[in-house]
mmCIF file of C-alpha atoms and ligand atoms in Angstrom:
data_model
loop_
_atom_site.group_PDB
_atom_site.id
_atom_site.type_symbol
_atom_site.label_atom_id
_atom_site.label_comp_id
_atom_site.label_asym_id
_atom_site.label_seq_id
_atom_site.Cartn_x
_atom_site.Cartn_y
_atom_site.Cartn_z
ATOM 1 C CA UNK A 24 -93.981 54.688 38.217
ATOM 2 C CA UNK A 25 -95.290 55.537 41.673
ATOM 3 C CA UNK A 26 -91.959 55.992 43.384
ATOM 4 C CA UNK A 27 -89.703 58.990 43.308
ATOM 5 C CA UNK A 28 -86.429 58.604 41.513
ATOM 6 C CA UNK A 29 -83.547 58.085 43.836
ATOM 7 C CA UNK A 30 -82.035 61.457 44.659
ATOM 8 C CA UNK A 31 -79.515 61.941 41.914
ATOM 9 C CA UNK A 32 -76.737 64.250 42.815
ATOM 10 C CA UNK A 33 -77.935 67.744 42.052
ATOM 11 C CA UNK A 34 -75.503 69.628 39.949
ATOM 12 C CA UNK A 35 -72.971 72.060 40.864
ATOM 13 C CA UNK A 36 -74.272 75.557 41.475
ATOM 14 C CA UNK A 37 -74.054 75.536 45.265
ATOM 15 C CA UNK A 38 -71.342 77.495 47.041
ATOM 16 C CA UNK A 39 -69.386 75.251 49.315
ATOM 17 C CA UNK A 40 -67.974 76.333 52.616
ATOM 18 C CA UNK A 41 -64.592 75.111 53.794
ATOM 19 C CA UNK A 42 -66.117 72.395 55.960
ATOM 20 C CA UNK A 43 -68.026 71.032 52.961
ATOM 21 C CA UNK A 44 -64.834 70.774 50.984
ATOM 22 C CA UNK A 45 -63.078 68.626 53.551
ATOM 23 C CA UNK A 46 -62.157 65.430 51.671
ATOM 24 C CA UNK A 47 -63.370 63.169 54.474
ATOM 25 C CA UNK A 48 -66.709 65.007 54.641
ATOM 26 C CA UNK A 49 -67.156 64.682 50.877
ATOM 27 C CA UNK A 50 -66.380 60.983 50.965
ATOM 28 C CA UNK A 51 -68.659 60.433 53.954
ATOM 29 C CA UNK A 52 -71.450 62.115 52.038
ATOM 30 C CA UNK A 53 -70.830 59.751 49.137
ATOM 31 C CA UNK A 54 -71.062 56.875 51.590
ATOM 32 C CA UNK A 55 -74.484 58.026 52.727
ATOM 33 C CA UNK A 56 -75.635 58.223 49.139
ATOM 34 C CA UNK A 57 -74.311 54.738 48.357
ATOM 35 C CA UNK A 58 -75.942 53.313 51.482
ATOM 36 C CA UNK A 59 -79.236 54.945 50.593
ATOM 37 C CA UNK A 60 -79.161 53.435 47.114
ATOM 38 C CA UNK A 61 -78.461 49.988 48.549
ATOM 39 C CA UNK A 62 -81.280 50.419 51.048
ATOM 40 C CA UNK A 63 -83.648 51.374 48.230
ATOM 41 C CA UNK A 64 -82.405 48.426 46.215
ATOM 42 C CA UNK A 65 -83.252 46.085 49.100
ATOM 43 C CA UNK A 66 -86.716 47.645 49.345
ATOM 44 C CA UNK A 67 -87.251 47.247 45.605
ATOM 45 C CA UNK A 68 -86.191 43.598 45.914
ATOM 46 C CA UNK A 69 -88.745 43.047 48.687
ATOM 47 C CA UNK A 70 -91.421 44.564 46.440
ATOM 48 C CA UNK A 71 -90.274 42.527 43.429
ATOM 49 C CA UNK A 72 -89.945 45.813 41.544
ATOM 50 C CA UNK A 73 -87.603 44.484 38.888
ATOM 51 C CA UNK A 74 -87.288 47.572 36.719
ATOM 52 C CA UNK A 75 -86.610 49.700 39.739
ATOM 53 C CA UNK A 76 -83.909 47.308 40.861
ATOM 54 C CA UNK A 77 -82.247 47.748 37.506
ATOM 55 C CA UNK A 78 -82.383 51.546 37.681
ATOM 56 C CA UNK A 79 -81.110 51.639 41.255
ATOM 57 C CA UNK A 80 -78.299 49.239 40.545
ATOM 58 C CA UNK A 81 -77.192 51.336 37.586
ATOM 59 C CA UNK A 82 -77.241 54.465 39.788
ATOM 60 C CA UNK A 83 -75.290 52.648 42.481
ATOM 61 C CA UNK A 84 -72.690 51.450 40.025
ATOM 62 C CA UNK A 85 -72.150 54.942 38.602
ATOM 63 C CA UNK A 86 -71.971 56.566 42.052
ATOM 64 C CA UNK A 87 -69.573 53.899 43.292
ATOM 65 C CA UNK A 88 -67.261 54.467 40.381
ATOM 66 C CA UNK A 89 -67.101 58.197 40.967
ATOM 67 C CA UNK A 90 -66.524 57.667 44.674
ATOM 68 C CA UNK A 91 -63.857 54.991 44.287
ATOM 69 C CA UNK A 92 -61.994 57.052 41.690
ATOM 70 C CA UNK A 93 -61.794 59.994 44.106
ATOM 71 C CA UNK A 94 -60.528 57.743 46.853
ATOM 72 C CA UNK A 95 -58.015 55.907 44.739
ATOM 73 C CA UNK A 96 -56.622 58.854 42.827
ATOM 74 C CA UNK A 97 -56.672 61.559 45.470
ATOM 75 C CA UNK A 98 -57.460 60.469 49.005
ATOM 76 C CA UNK A 99 -55.653 57.151 49.406
ATOM 77 C CA UNK A 100 -52.382 58.468 47.942
ATOM 78 C CA UNK A 101 -52.501 61.270 50.522
ATOM 79 C CA UNK A 102 -53.149 58.784 53.332
ATOM 80 C CA UNK A 103 -50.262 56.634 52.087
ATOM 81 C CA UNK A 104 -47.952 59.567 52.809
ATOM 82 C CA UNK A 105 -48.995 59.900 56.442
ATOM 83 C CA UNK A 106 -46.556 58.953 59.157
ATOM 84 C CA UNK A 107 -48.831 56.179 60.232
ATOM 85 C CA UNK A 108 -48.031 52.593 59.303
ATOM 86 C CA UNK A 109 -51.513 51.414 60.062
ATOM 87 C CA UNK A 110 -53.080 54.128 57.935
ATOM 88 C CA UNK A 111 -51.045 52.793 55.026
ATOM 89 C CA UNK A 112 -52.140 49.274 55.877
ATOM 90 C CA UNK A 113 -55.740 50.515 55.927
ATOM 91 C CA UNK A 114 -55.282 51.838 52.380
ATOM 92 C CA UNK A 115 -53.915 48.509 51.192
ATOM 93 C CA UNK A 116 -56.905 46.724 52.685
ATOM 94 C CA UNK A 117 -59.305 49.270 51.254
ATOM 95 C CA UNK A 118 -57.876 48.746 47.771
ATOM 96 C CA UNK A 119 -58.390 45.010 48.093
ATOM 97 C CA UNK A 120 -61.933 45.616 49.245
ATOM 98 C CA UNK A 121 -62.578 47.882 46.274
ATOM 99 C CA UNK A 122 -61.556 45.010 44.018
ATOM 100 C CA UNK A 123 -63.823 42.596 45.849
ATOM 101 C CA UNK A 124 -66.738 45.024 45.608
ATOM 102 C CA UNK A 125 -66.026 45.604 41.914
ATOM 103 C CA UNK A 126 -66.144 41.904 41.202
ATOM 104 C CA UNK A 127 -69.532 41.511 42.949
ATOM 105 C CA UNK A 128 -70.789 44.528 40.996
ATOM 106 C CA UNK A 129 -69.581 42.936 37.745
ATOM 107 C CA UNK A 130 -71.360 39.688 38.627
ATOM 108 C CA UNK A 131 -74.626 41.450 39.403
ATOM 109 C CA UNK A 132 -74.252 43.412 36.201
ATOM 110 C CA UNK A 133 -74.432 40.148 34.267
ATOM 111 C CA UNK A 134 -77.618 38.999 36.032
ATOM 112 C CA UNK A 135 -81.244 39.750 35.386
ATOM 113 C CA UNK A 136 -83.091 41.270 38.336
ATOM 114 C CA UNK A 137 -85.649 38.446 38.066
ATOM 115 C CA UNK A 138 -82.905 35.896 38.781
ATOM 116 C CA UNK A 139 -83.335 34.295 42.205
ATOM 117 C CA UNK A 140 -79.658 34.827 42.990
ATOM 118 C CA UNK A 141 -79.745 38.520 42.200
ATOM 119 C CA UNK A 142 -81.012 39.604 45.604
ATOM 120 C CA UNK A 143 -78.598 37.287 47.375
ATOM 121 C CA UNK A 144 -75.718 38.923 45.510
ATOM 122 C CA UNK A 145 -77.037 42.381 46.296
ATOM 123 C CA UNK A 146 -77.192 41.501 49.987
ATOM 124 C CA UNK A 147 -73.582 40.327 49.785
ATOM 125 C CA UNK A 148 -72.664 43.574 48.068
ATOM 126 C CA UNK A 149 -74.404 45.541 50.757
ATOM 127 C CA UNK A 150 -72.563 43.698 53.530
ATOM 128 C CA UNK A 151 -69.197 44.311 51.836
ATOM 129 C CA UNK A 152 -69.917 47.985 51.236
ATOM 130 C CA UNK A 153 -71.146 48.505 54.815
ATOM 131 C CA UNK A 154 -68.031 46.876 56.196
ATOM 132 C CA UNK A 155 -65.775 48.920 53.954
ATOM 133 C CA UNK A 156 -67.493 52.176 54.833
ATOM 134 C CA UNK A 157 -67.369 51.378 58.554
ATOM 135 C CA UNK A 158 -63.634 50.752 58.512
ATOM 136 C CA UNK A 159 -62.924 53.814 56.410
ATOM 137 C CA UNK A 160 -64.943 56.180 58.521
ATOM 138 C CA UNK A 161 -63.895 54.848 61.918
ATOM 139 C CA UNK A 162 -60.243 54.304 61.162
ATOM 140 C CA UNK A 163 -58.902 55.860 57.985
ATOM 141 C CA UNK A 164 -60.827 59.132 57.973
ATOM 142 C CA UNK A 165 -60.199 59.643 61.668
ATOM 143 C CA UNK A 166 -56.490 59.048 61.178
ATOM 144 C CA UNK A 167 -56.397 61.420 58.199
ATOM 145 C CA UNK A 168 -58.054 64.125 60.276
ATOM 146 C CA UNK A 169 -55.526 63.562 63.053
ATOM 147 C CA UNK A 170 -52.584 64.014 60.704
ATOM 148 C CA UNK A 171 -53.750 66.546 58.153
ATOM 149 C CA UNK A 172 -54.605 70.203 58.588
ATOM 150 C CA UNK A 173 -57.998 71.571 57.589
ATOM 151 C CA UNK A 174 -56.326 73.362 54.686
ATOM 152 C CA UNK A 175 -54.834 70.143 53.410
ATOM 153 C CA UNK A 176 -58.124 68.257 53.771
ATOM 154 C CA UNK A 177 -59.886 71.018 51.867
ATOM 155 C CA UNK A 178 -57.262 71.025 49.130
ATOM 156 C CA UNK A 179 -57.796 67.284 48.722
ATOM 157 C CA UNK A 180 -61.536 67.864 48.634
ATOM 158 C CA UNK A 181 -61.091 70.436 45.894
ATOM 159 C CA UNK A 182 -58.990 68.037 43.876
ATOM 160 C CA UNK A 183 -61.663 65.371 44.143
ATOM 161 C CA UNK A 184 -64.308 67.823 43.019
ATOM 162 C CA UNK A 185 -62.367 68.859 39.949
ATOM 163 C CA UNK A 186 -61.615 65.230 39.156
ATOM 164 C CA UNK A 187 -65.343 64.467 39.294
ATOM 165 C CA UNK A 188 -66.215 67.342 37.073
ATOM 166 C CA UNK A 189 -63.994 65.816 34.430
ATOM 167 C CA UNK A 190 -65.335 62.283 34.695
ATOM 168 C CA UNK A 191 -67.777 61.123 32.055
ATOM 169 C CA UNK A 192 -71.241 60.026 33.076
ATOM 170 C CA UNK A 193 -74.155 61.449 35.034
ATOM 171 C CA UNK A 194 -73.105 60.831 38.614
ATOM 172 C CA UNK A 195 -71.578 64.036 39.925
ATOM 173 C CA UNK A 196 -70.450 64.693 43.420
ATOM 174 C CA UNK A 197 -73.290 65.378 45.860
ATOM 175 C CA UNK A 198 -74.556 68.934 46.048
ATOM 176 C CA UNK A 199 -71.885 70.419 43.878
HETATM 177 FE FE1 LIG B 21 -65.240 55.048 50.581
#
């Protein structure tokens, strides 16, 4: 092996403070994790470490699914209720971007890591994910924090955590 496994989310025994429960903070932490996995995937591609690419892609896919479910089922619906037309527009765009990202993920899923096009697709995935994260963090999260109280943001965070605990699969929320 020779390389450490990518930091899987440790499981849940840590006490969270209110700030950690804030939905936007939780989602931003997911973003960091997703970006780190994509960075490691790019490094594995440069090293032609095919098995590692496979493992990292699988971890990315699982983490993305958990993240996107939390956004789509808890966070975006809350943002859709804000008195902010452009926040609602941001949600509509984000949902379209989720679909675009999902279809790239599905394509990569069908490829072998030895395939010459694999790394090209992963780079495309990385660009889409980076763009999506940038828009969410700069615009949507900021707008949510402007409109929602800390209590409300924490309640949303709690709902995402309990949703995650009930999802199948190994990828739990970070540091829960
Ligand atoms: Fe996100």
